[in-house]
Coordinates of C-alpha atoms in Angstrom, one line a residue:
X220 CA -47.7 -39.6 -19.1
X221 CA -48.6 -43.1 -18.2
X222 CA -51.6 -42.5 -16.4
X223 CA -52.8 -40.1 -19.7
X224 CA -51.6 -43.4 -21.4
X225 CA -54.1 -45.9 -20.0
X226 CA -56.8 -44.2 -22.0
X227 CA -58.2 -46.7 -24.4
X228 CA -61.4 -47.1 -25.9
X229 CA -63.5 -50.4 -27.2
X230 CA -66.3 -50.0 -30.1
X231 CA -68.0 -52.4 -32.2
X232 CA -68.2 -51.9 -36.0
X233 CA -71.2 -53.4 -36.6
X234 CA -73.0 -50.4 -34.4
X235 CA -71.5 -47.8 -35.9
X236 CA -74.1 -46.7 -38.3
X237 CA -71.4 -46.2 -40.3
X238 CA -73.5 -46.4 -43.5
X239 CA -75.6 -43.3 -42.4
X240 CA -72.7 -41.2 -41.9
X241 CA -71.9 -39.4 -45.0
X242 CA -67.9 -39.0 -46.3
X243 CA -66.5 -35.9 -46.7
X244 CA -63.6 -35.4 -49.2
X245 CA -60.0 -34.0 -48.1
X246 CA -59.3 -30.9 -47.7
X247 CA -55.7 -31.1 -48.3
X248 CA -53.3 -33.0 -50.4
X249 CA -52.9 -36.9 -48.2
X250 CA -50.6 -39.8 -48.6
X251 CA -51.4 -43.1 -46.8
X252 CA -48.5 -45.7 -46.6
X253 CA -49.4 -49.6 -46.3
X254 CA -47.5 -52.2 -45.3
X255 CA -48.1 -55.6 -45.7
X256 CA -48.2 -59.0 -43.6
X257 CA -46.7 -62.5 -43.7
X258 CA -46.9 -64.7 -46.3
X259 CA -46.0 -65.1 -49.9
X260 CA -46.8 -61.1 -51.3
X261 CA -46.5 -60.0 -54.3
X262 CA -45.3 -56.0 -55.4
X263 CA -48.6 -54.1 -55.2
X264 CA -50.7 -56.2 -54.2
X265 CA -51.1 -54.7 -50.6
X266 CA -51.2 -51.2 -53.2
X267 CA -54.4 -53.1 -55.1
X268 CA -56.5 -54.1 -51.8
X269 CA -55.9 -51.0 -50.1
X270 CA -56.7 -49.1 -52.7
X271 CA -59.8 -50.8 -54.2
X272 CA -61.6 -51.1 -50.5
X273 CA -61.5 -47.1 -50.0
X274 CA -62.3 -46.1 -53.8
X275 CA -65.3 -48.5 -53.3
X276 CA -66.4 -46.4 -50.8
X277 CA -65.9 -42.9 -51.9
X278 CA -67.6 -43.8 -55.2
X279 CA -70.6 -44.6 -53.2
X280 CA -71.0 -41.9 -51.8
X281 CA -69.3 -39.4 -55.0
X282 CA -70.9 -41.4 -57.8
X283 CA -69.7 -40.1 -61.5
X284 CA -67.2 -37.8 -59.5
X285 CA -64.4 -40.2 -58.3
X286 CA -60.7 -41.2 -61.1
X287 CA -58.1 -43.1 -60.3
X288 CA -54.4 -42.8 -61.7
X289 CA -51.2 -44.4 -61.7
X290 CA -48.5 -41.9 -60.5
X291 CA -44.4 -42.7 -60.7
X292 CA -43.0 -41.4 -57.5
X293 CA -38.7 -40.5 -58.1
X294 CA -37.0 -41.3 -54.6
X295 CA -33.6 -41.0 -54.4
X296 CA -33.0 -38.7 -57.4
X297 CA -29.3 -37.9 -56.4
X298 CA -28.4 -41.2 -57.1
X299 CA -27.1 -42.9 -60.1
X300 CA -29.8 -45.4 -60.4
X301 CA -33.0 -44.1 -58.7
X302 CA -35.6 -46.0 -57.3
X303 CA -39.2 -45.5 -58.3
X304 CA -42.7 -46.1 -56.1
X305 CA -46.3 -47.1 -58.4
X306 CA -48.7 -45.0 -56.2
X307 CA -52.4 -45.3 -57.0
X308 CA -53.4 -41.5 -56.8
X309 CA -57.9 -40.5 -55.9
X310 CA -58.9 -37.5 -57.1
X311 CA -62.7 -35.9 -57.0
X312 CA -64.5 -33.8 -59.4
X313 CA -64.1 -30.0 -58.9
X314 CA -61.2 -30.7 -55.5
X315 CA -57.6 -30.0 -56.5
X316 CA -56.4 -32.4 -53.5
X317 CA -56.0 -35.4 -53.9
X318 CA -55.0 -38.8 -52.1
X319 CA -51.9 -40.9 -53.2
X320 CA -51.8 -44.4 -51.7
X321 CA -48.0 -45.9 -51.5
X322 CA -47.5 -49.4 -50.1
X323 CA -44.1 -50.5 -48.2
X324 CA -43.0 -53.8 -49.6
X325 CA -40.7 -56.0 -47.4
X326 CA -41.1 -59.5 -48.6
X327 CA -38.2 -60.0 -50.5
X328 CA -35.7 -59.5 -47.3
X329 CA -37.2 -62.6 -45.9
X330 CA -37.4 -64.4 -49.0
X331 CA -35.2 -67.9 -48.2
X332 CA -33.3 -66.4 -45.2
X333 CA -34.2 -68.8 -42.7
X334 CA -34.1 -72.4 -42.8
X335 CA -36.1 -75.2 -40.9
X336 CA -33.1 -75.9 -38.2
X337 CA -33.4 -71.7 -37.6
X338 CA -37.1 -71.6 -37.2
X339 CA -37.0 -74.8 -34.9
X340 CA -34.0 -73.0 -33.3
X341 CA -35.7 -69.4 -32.5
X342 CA -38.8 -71.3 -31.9
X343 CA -36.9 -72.9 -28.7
X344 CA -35.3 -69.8 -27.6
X345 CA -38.6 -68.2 -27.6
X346 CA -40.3 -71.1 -25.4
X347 CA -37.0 -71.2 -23.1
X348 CA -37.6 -67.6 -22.7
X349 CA -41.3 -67.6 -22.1
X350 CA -40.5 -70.4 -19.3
X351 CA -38.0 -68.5 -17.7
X352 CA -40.0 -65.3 -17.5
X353 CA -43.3 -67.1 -16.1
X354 CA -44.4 -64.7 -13.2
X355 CA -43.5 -61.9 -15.3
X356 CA -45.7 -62.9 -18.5
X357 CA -48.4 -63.6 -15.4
X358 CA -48.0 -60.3 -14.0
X359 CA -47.7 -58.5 -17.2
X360 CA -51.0 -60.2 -18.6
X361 CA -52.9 -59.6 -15.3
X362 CA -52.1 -55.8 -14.8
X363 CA -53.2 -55.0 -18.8
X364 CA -55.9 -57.5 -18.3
X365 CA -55.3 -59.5 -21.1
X366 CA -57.9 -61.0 -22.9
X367 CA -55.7 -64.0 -24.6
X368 CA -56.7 -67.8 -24.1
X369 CA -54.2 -67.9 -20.9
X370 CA -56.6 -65.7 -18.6
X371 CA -60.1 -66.3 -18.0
X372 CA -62.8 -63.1 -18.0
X373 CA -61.9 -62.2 -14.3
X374 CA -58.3 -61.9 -15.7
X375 CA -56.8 -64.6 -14.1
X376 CA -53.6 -66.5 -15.4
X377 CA -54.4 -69.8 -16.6
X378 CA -50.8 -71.4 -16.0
X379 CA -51.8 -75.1 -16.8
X380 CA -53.0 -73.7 -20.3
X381 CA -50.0 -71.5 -21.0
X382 CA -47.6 -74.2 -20.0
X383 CA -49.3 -76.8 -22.3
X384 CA -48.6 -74.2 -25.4
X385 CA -45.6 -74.0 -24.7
X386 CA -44.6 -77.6 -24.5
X387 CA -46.3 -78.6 -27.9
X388 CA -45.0 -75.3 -29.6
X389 CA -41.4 -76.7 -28.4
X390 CA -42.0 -80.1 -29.9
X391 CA -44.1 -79.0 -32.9
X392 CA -41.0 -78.9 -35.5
X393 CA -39.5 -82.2 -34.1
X394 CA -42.9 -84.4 -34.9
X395 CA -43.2 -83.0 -38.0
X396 CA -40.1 -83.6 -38.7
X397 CA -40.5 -87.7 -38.0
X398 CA -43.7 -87.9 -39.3
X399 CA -42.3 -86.6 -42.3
X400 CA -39.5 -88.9 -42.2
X401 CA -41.4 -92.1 -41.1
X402 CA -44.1 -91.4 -44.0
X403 CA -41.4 -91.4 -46.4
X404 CA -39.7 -94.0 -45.3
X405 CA -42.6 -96.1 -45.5
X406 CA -43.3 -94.7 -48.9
X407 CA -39.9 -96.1 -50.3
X408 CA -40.6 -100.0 -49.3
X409 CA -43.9 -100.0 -52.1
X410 CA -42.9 -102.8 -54.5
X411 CA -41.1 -101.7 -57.8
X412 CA -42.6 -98.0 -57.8
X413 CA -41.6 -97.3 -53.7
X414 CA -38.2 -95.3 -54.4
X415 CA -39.6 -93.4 -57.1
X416 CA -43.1 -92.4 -55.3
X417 CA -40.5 -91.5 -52.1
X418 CA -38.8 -89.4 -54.8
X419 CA -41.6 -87.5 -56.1
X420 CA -43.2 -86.9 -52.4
X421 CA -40.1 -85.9 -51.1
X422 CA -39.8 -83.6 -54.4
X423 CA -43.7 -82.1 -53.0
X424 CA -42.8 -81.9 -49.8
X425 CA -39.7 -80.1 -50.0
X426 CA -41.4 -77.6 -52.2
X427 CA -44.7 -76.9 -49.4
X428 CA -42.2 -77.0 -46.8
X429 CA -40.6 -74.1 -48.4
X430 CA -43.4 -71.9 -48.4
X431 CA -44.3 -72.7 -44.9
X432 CA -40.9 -71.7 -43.7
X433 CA -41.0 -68.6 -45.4
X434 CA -44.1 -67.8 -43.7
X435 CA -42.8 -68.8 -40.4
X436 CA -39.2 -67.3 -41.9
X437 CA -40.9 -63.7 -41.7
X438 CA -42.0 -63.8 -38.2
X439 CA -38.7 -65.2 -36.7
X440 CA -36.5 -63.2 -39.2
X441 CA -37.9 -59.8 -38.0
X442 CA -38.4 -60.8 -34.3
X443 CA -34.6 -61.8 -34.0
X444 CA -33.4 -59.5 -31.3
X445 CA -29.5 -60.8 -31.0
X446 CA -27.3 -58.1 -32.8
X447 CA -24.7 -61.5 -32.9
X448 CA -27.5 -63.2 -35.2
X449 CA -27.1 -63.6 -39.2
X450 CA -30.8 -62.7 -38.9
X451 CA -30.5 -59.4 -36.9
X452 CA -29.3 -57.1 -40.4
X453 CA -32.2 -58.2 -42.5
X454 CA -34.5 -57.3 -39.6
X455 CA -32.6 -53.8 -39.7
X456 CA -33.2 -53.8 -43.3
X457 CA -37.0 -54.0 -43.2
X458 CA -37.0 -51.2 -40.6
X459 CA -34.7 -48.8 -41.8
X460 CA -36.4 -49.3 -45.6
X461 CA -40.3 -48.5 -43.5
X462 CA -38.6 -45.3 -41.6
X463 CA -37.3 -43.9 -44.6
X464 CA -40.3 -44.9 -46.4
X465 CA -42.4 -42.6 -43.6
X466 CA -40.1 -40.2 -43.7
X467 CA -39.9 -39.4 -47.4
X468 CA -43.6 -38.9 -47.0
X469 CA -43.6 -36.3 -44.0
X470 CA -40.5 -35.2 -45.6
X471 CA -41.6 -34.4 -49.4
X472 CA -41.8 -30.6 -50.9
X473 CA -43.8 -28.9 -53.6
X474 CA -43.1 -25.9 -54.4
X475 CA -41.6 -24.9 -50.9
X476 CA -44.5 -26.2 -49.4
X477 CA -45.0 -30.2 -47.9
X478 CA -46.5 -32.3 -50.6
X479 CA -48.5 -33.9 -47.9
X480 CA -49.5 -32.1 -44.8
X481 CA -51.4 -35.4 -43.9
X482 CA -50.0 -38.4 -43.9
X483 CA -51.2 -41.8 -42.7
X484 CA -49.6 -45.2 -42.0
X485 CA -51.6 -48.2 -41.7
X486 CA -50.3 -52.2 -41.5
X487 CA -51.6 -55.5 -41.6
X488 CA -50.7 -58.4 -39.5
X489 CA -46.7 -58.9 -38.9
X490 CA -46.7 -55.0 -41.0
X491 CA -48.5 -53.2 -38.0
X492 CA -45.3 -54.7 -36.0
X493 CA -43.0 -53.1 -38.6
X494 CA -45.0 -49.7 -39.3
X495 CA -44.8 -49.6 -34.9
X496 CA -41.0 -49.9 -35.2
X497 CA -41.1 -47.8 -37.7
X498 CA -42.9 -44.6 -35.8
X499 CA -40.7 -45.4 -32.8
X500 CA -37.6 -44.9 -35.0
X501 CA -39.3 -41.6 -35.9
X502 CA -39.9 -40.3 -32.8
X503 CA -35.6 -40.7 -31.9
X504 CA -35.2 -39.1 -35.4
X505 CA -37.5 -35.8 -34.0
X506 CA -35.7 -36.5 -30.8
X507 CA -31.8 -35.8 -32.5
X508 CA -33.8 -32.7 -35.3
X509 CA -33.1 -35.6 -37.7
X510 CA -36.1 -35.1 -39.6
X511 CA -36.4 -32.5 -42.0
X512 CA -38.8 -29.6 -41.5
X513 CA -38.7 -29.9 -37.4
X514 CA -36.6 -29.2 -34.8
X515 CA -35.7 -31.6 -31.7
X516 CA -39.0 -30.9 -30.1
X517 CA -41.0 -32.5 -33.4
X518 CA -42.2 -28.6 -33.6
X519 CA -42.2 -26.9 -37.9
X520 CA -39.2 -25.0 -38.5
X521 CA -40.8 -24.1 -42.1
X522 CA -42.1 -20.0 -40.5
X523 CA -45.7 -20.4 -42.0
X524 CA -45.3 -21.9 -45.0
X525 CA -47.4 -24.4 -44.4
X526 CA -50.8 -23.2 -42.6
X527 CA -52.4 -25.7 -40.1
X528 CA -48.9 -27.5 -39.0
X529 CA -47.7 -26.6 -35.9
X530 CA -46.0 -29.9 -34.9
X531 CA -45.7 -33.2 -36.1
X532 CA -48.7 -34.7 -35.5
X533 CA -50.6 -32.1 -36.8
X534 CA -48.6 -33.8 -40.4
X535 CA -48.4 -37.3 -39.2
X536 CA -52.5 -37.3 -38.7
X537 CA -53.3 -41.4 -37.9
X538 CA -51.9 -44.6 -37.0
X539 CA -54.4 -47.4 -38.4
X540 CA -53.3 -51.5 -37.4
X541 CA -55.7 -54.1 -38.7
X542 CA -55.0 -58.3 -37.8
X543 CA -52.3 -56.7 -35.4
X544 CA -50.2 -59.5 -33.4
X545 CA -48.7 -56.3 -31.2
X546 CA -50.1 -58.1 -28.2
X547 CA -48.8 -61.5 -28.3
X548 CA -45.5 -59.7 -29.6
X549 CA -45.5 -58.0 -26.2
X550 CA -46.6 -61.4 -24.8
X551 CA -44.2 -63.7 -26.2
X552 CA -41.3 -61.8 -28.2
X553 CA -40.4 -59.0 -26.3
X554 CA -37.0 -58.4 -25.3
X555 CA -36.9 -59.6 -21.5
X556 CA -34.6 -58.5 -18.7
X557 CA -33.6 -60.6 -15.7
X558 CA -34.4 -58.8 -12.8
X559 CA -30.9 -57.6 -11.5
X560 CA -30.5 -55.6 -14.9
X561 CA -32.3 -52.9 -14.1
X562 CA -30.1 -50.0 -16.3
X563 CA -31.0 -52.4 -19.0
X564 CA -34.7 -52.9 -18.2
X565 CA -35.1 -49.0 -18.3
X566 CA -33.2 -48.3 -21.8
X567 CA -34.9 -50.5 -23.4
X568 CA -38.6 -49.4 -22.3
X569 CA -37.5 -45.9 -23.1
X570 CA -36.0 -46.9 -26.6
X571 CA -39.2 -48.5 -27.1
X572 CA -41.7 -45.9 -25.8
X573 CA -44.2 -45.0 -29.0
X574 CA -47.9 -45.4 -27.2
X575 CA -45.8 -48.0 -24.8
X576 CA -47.2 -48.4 -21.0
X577 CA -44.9 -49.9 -18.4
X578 CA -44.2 -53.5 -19.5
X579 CA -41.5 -54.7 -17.0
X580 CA -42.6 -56.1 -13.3
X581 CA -39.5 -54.9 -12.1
X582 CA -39.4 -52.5 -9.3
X583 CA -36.5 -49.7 -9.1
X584 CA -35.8 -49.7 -4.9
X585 CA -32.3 -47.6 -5.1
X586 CA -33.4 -44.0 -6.4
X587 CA -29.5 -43.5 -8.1
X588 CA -30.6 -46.3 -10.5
X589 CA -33.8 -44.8 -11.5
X590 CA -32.3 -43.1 -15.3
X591 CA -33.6 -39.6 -16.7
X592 CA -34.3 -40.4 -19.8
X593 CA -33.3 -37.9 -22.5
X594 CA -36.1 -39.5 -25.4
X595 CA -39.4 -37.1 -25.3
X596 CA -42.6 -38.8 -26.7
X597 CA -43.6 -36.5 -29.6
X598 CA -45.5 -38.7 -31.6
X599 CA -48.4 -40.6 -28.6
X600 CA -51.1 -37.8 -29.5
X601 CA -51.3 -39.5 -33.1
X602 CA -54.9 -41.3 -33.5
X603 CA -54.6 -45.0 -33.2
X604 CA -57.5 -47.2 -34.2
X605 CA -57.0 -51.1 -34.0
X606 CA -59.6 -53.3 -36.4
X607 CA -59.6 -57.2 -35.1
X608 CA -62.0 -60.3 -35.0
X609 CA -62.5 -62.8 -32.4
X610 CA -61.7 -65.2 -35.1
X611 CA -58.7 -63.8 -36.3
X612 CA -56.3 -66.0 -34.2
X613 CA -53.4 -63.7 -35.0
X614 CA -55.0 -60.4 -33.9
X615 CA -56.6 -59.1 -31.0
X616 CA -57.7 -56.3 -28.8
X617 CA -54.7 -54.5 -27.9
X618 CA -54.3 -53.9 -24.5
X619 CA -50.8 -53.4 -23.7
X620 CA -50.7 -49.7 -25.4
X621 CA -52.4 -46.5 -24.5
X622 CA -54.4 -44.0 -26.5
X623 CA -56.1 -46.2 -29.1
X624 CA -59.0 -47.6 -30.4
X625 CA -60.0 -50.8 -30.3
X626 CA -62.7 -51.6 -32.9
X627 CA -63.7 -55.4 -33.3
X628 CA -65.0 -55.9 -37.0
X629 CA -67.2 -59.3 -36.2
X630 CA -67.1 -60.9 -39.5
X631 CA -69.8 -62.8 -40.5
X632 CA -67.7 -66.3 -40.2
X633 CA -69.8 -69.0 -40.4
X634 CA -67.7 -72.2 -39.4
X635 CA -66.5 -72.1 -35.8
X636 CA -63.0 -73.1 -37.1
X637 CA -63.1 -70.4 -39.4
X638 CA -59.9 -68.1 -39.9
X639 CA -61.0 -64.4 -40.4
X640 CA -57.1 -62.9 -40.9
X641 CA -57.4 -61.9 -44.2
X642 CA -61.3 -60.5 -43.8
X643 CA -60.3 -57.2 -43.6
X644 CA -59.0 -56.3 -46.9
X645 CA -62.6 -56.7 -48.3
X646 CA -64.5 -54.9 -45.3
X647 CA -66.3 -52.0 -46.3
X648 CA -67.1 -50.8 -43.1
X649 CA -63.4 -50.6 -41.7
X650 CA -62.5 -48.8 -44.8
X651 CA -65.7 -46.3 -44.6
X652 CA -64.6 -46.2 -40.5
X653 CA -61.1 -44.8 -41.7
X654 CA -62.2 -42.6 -44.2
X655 CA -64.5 -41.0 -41.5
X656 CA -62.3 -40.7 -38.9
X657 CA -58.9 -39.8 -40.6

């Protein structure tokens, strides 16, 4: 399975030809669920990007032919107050399928949860645990032959490089911290206006401050992985709400039949970590013939009704990550094990297996520690492509998964200090790539 793993594949979406390879419609009824990245997101607005980058493009190619239309979708209709999903619905002249486009929203869990001294405080556990680890982050970058600022083109480690980041990263909350306490302070001794001007900057800088914690909130609220943290529920929250999210998708009926026998999930930035989390969760649901319509094998249980699906991913069609972090998750934020717990090293690579390839250094020399593991891998045949840019300081290529595609969108930036992370929403090309491909 690993070896069949290693498969990966890099492409360049500027030679493509995309543009002279014309779009076909769907042939069946598809749902394609977004999820959204870090900062400060608003409800639809991943919904409203999404959704006007691929009716751009199939109204270039259908002109005249292509509507729109706002849909209420009911979830939860056994409960006493339901909730209810704004999809944006495509439909074509003269096709009775259609494409509904749902978004996961997740923002509001993260919304004021973490504080300055929590940030500053995951922040340290994170360097502490990238120091402690050193020969395995070497190892681990050198055998996927990472292509990160801390190994050169030959793939080796750059140690002086990595250990630098990790000392300013350490110290970075501290210094702003006095700088913004020195600046103020200085602020204050002003004659006759000083306390009031301290007032009004400290008024402004409270109120920044608090949008760049939330920021930073969202990436060490979800990457807590203590159970013993006040953190650890509202990461569970945003998971469990993306599973069932997926699930209510692969799950949904019309008349006896599934209302979507293709089903997409795509994510942006810190979302493609989530929508990951989220397929893994899946595949232990299909593991324990948790989801509905399957049996523990991830093979239909619904005797024909519904032509074409055989098993799961003949449903759950594509996996589709653009400004993905998954690497320097892998890199930095992974749960690490020292080498002496090796039962624990092996549950928690199998726990996390979706499209995973052997992350941990650690060799298993006594054969009665080696674990059978009971989770099957029914979901690592789903298509995976990867959109990124060399300028997107967030993203990357992924290399530390198998069976994808790596595409690399080279935007058009113009300043070598440009920041391309939020390019992708407006790229025709990736959206035209997708529609060709999915």
């Amino acid at each position: 399975m690993v070896q069949q793993m290693e498969s990966k594949r890099q492409l360049d979406l500027r030679e493509l030809h995309l543009e002279e390879i014309p779009l076909s419609w769907v042939s069946t009824n598809c749902a394609i669920i977004v999820m959204h990245g870090i900062g400060n997101q608003m409800p639809l607005e991943t919904l409203d990007q999404f959704g006007r980058g691929l009716i751009t493009e199939y109204a270039k190619q259908f002109p005249g032919e292509m509507s729109i239309h706002h849909c209420v979708i009911t979830k939860d209709s056994t409960s006493t107050e339901p909730w209810f999903d704004n999809v944006i619905r495509l439909k074509k002249k003269n096709s009775e399928h259609y494409i509904d486009i749902y978004e996961y929203y997740w923002a509001n869990y993260t919304e004021d949860k973490a504080t300055w001294t929590d940030i500053s405080l995951w922040l340290n556990g994170v360097v502490k645990g990238a120091e402690n680890f050193y020969e395995d982050q070497k190892l681990l970058g050198k055998r996927f032959k990472d292509q990160s600022i801390f190994f050169d083109q030959a793939g080796n480690f750059k140690p002086f490089k990595y250990r630098f980041f990790i000392g300013v990263v350490s110290k970075i909350f501290i210094v702003l911290n006095l700088l913004i306490t020195v600046i103020l302070k200085m602020v204050s001794y002003l004659p006759i206006i000083g306390e009031f001007a301290a007032s009004l900057l400290q008024s402004f800088v409270k109120r920044s401050l608090n949008k760049f914690v939330n920021v930073l909130g969202d990436i060490s609220v979800y990457n807590v992985v203590d159970p013993k943290s006040k953190m650890y529920s509202v990461r569970r929250q945003i998971m469990d709400g993306a599973v069932k999210s997926i699930k209510f998708l692969i799950e949904k009926t019309s008349n006896g039949k599934r209302a979507y026998p293709s089903v997409l999930v795509a994510g942006h930035s810190l979302g493609t970590q989530i929508s990951f989390d989220a397929i893994n969760k899946l595949n232990m649901l299909l593991n324990q013939g948790l989801i509905d319509g399957y049996d523990n094998e991830g093979r239909c249980t619904r005797d024909g009704s519904d032509v074409g699906i055989s098993k799961i991913s003949d449903q759950l069609k594509g996996y589709i990550t653009f400004g993905s972090p998954l690497d320097k998750i892998v890199f930095f934020l992974r749960e690490k094990t020292p080498p002496e717990q090796i039962l624990r090293q092996q549950l928690l690579e199998a726990y996390h297996c979706f499209k995973q390839l052997k992350w941990s250094a650690n060799k298993i020399e006594a054969e009665y520690l080696q674990l059978e593991m009971c989770l099957k891998r029914y979901l690592d045949d789903i298509p995976w492509r990867n959109y990124y840019d060399d300028k997107d300081y967030v993203s990357g290529r992924l290399d530390y998964y198998g069976a994808l595609v790596n595409i690399n969108c080279h935007f058009n930036a113009k300043s070598v200090f440009s920041f391309t992370h939020s390019d992708y929403w407006n790229e025709c090309l990736m959206y035209r790539d997708i529609i060709i491909n999915f």
